[in-house]
Amino acid sequence: MKKRFYSKEFKSEAVQLSYQRENIKELANELGVKVDRIYRWRKLDSEDGVSKKASKSPSQIDNQEVTQFTDKFFVYLKNG
């Protein structure tokens, strides 16, 4: 099984989206990662002291934002 590599940009965006969403499991499924990985990235992010908590509330999340992000990720996987 090939080990997946996630860019810093991907991790950062995933962390930001996780603070915007009410259901992190659903987000993890959309991004194709395990839930515990998102929580680990959040923990590492908070330990760095640079929290990426979103200014939007979960009700303000635009699904198009998630779709654009996942599209970028799949292009990255395809080319990488």
Coordinates of C-alpha atoms in Angstrom, one line a residue:
M1 CA 0.0 0.0 0.0
K2 CA 1.4 3.3 -1.1
K3 CA 1.8 6.0 1.6
R4 CA 0.0 9.2 0.8
F5 CA 1.7 12.5 1.1
Y6 CA -0.4 15.6 1.8
S7 CA 0.9 19.0 1.1
K8 CA 1.0 21.7 3.7
E9 CA -1.6 23.6 1.7
F10 CA -3.9 20.6 1.7
K11 CA -3.5 20.1 5.5
S12 CA -4.0 23.8 6.2
E13 CA -7.2 24.0 4.0
A14 CA -8.5 20.8 5.6
V15 CA -8.0 22.2 9.1
Q16 CA -9.7 25.4 8.2
L17 CA -12.6 23.6 6.7
S18 CA -12.9 21.4 9.7
Y19 CA -13.5 24.4 11.9
Q20 CA -16.2 25.6 9.5
R21 CA -18.1 22.3 9.4
E22 CA -20.3 20.7 12.0
N23 CA -19.6 17.2 10.8
I24 CA -15.9 16.4 10.5
K25 CA -16.5 12.8 9.5
E26 CA -18.5 14.0 6.5
L27 CA -15.7 16.4 5.6
A28 CA -13.1 13.6 5.9
N29 CA -15.1 11.4 3.6
E30 CA -15.3 14.2 1.1
L31 CA -11.6 14.8 1.2
G32 CA -10.7 11.1 1.2
V33 CA -8.8 11.1 4.5
K34 CA -9.4 9.5 7.9
V35 CA -11.1 11.5 10.6
D36 CA -8.3 11.0 13.0
R37 CA -5.9 12.5 10.5
I38 CA -7.9 15.8 10.5
Y39 CA -7.9 15.9 14.3
R40 CA -4.1 15.2 14.3
W41 CA -3.6 18.1 11.8
R42 CA -5.8 20.4 14.0
K43 CA -3.7 19.5 17.1
L44 CA -0.4 20.1 15.3
D45 CA -1.8 23.4 14.0
S46 CA -2.8 24.6 17.4
E47 CA 0.6 23.5 18.9
D48 CA 2.2 25.8 16.3
G49 CA 0.2 28.6 17.8
V50 CA -1.2 29.6 14.4
S51 CA -4.8 28.6 14.7
K52 CA -6.7 28.5 11.4
K53 CA -10.2 28.8 13.0
A54 CA -12.5 30.1 10.4
S55 CA -14.4 33.3 10.7
K56 CA -17.5 31.8 9.1
S57 CA -20.1 29.8 11.1
P58 CA -21.0 26.3 9.9
S59 CA -24.2 27.7 8.4
Q60 CA -22.2 30.1 6.2
I61 CA -20.2 27.3 4.6
D62 CA -20.5 27.1 0.9
N63 CA -20.4 23.6 -0.5
Q64 CA -18.8 25.1 -3.6
E65 CA -15.8 26.0 -1.5
V66 CA -15.4 22.3 -0.5
T67 CA -15.9 21.2 -4.0
Q68 CA -13.2 23.5 -5.4
F69 CA -10.8 22.3 -2.7
T70 CA -11.4 18.6 -3.4
D71 CA -11.1 19.3 -7.2
K72 CA -7.7 20.9 -6.6
F73 CA -6.7 17.9 -4.4
F74 CA -7.6 15.3 -7.0
V75 CA -5.7 17.3 -9.7
Y76 CA -2.7 17.2 -7.3
L77 CA -3.1 13.5 -6.8
K78 CA -3.4 12.9 -10.6
N79 CA -0.3 15.0 -11.4
G80 CA 1.7 14.1 -8.3

